[in-house]
CSV table of C-alpha atoms and ligand atoms in Angstrom, one decimal:
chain,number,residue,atom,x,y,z
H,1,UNK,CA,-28.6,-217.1,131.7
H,2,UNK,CA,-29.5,-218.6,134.6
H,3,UNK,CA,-29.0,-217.7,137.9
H,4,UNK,CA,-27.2,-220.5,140.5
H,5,UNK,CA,-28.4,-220.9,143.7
H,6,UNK,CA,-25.3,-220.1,146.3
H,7,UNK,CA,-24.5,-222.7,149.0
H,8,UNK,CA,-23.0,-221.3,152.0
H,9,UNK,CA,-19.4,-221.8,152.7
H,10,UNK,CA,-18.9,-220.3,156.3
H,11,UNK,CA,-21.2,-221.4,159.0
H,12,UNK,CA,-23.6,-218.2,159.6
H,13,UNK,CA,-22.1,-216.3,156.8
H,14,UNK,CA,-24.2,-215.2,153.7
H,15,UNK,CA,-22.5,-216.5,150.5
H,16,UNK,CA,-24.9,-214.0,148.5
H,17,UNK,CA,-24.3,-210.5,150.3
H,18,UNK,CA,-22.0,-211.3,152.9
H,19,UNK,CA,-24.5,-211.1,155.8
H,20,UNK,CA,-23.0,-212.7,159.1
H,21,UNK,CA,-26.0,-212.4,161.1
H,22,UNK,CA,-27.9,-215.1,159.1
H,23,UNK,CA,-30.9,-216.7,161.4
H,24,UNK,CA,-32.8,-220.0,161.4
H,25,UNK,CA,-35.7,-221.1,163.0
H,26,UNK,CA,-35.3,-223.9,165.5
H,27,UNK,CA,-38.2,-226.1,167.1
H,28,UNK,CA,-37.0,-228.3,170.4
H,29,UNK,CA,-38.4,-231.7,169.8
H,30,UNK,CA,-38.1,-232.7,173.2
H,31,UNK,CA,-35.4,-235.4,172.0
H,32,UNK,CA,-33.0,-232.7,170.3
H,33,UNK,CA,-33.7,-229.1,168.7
H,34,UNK,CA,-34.2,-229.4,164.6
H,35,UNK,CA,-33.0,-226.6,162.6
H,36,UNK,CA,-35.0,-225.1,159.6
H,37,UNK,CA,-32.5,-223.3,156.6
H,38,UNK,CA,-30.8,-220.5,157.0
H,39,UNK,CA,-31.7,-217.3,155.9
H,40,UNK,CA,-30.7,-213.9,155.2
H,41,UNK,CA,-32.6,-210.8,156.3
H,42,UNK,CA,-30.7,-208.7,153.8
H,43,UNK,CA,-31.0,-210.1,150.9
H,44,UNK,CA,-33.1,-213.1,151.1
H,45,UNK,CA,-31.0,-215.9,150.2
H,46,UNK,CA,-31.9,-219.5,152.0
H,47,UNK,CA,-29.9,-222.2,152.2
H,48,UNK,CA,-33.1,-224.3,150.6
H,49,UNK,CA,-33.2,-223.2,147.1
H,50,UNK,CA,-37.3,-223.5,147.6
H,51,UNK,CA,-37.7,-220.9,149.8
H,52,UNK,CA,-34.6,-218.6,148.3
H,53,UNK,CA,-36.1,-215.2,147.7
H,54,UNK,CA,-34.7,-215.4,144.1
H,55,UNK,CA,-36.3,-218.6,143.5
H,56,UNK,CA,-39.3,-220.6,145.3
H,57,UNK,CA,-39.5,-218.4,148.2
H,58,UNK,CA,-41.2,-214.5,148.4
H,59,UNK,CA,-44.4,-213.7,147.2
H,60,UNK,CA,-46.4,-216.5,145.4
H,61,UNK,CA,-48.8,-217.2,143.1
H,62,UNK,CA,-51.7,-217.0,145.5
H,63,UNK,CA,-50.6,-214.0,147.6
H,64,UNK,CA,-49.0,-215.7,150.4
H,65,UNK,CA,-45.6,-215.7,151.7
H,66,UNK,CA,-42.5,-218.5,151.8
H,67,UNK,CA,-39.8,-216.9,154.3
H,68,UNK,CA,-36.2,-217.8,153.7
H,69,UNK,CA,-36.4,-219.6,157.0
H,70,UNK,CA,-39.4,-222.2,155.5
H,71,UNK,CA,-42.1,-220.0,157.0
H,72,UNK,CA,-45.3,-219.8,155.5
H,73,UNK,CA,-47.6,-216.2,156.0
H,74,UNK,CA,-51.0,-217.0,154.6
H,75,UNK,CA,-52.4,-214.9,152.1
H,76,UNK,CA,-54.2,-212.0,154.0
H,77,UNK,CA,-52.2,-212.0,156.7
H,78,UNK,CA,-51.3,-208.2,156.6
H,79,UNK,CA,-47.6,-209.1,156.8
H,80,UNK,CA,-47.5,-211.0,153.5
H,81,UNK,CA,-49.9,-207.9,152.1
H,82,UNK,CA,-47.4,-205.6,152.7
H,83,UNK,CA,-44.6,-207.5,151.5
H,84,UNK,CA,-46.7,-208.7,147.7
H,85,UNK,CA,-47.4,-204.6,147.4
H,86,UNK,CA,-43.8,-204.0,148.3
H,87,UNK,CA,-42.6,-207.0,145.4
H,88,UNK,CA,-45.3,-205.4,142.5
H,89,UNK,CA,-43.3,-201.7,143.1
K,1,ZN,ZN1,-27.6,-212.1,152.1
């Protein structure tokens, strides 16, 4: 079975957990402020399948870390560490 990746119906609303304090990144470009996904703290469902928690995001291959938001933490940054130890338990 595979598992479909949610799309949010309600603005700031999680459609996996029901989380309503979802967050995004944003980064004024002088001409306007661009918004990265949304995320969930909670659960870690993104609205970009590719950094969804339960899919292309979390802990990869090489020990980094892909945030729901479309952060990257390099591998040895003691954030990701903890977080790869914490997805092995
Ligand atoms: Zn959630």
């Amino acid at each position: 079975m595979t598992t479909k990746h949610e799309t949010m119906t309600e603005e700031g609303t999680c459609p996996r957990c029901g989380e309503k304090d979802l967050w995004r990144e944003d980064a004024d470009v002088g001409v306007g402020i661009i918004y990265g996904p949304w995320g969930c703290p909670h659960c870690g469902w993104s609205e970009s399948e590719e950094y969804d928690l339960k899919f292309g995001g979390g802990v990869q291959d090489n020990g980094s870390y892909l945030d729901p938001y479309g952060g990257l933490l390099p591998a040895g940054n003691p954030i990701a560490k903890m977080l790869s130890m914490e997805a092995r338990k």
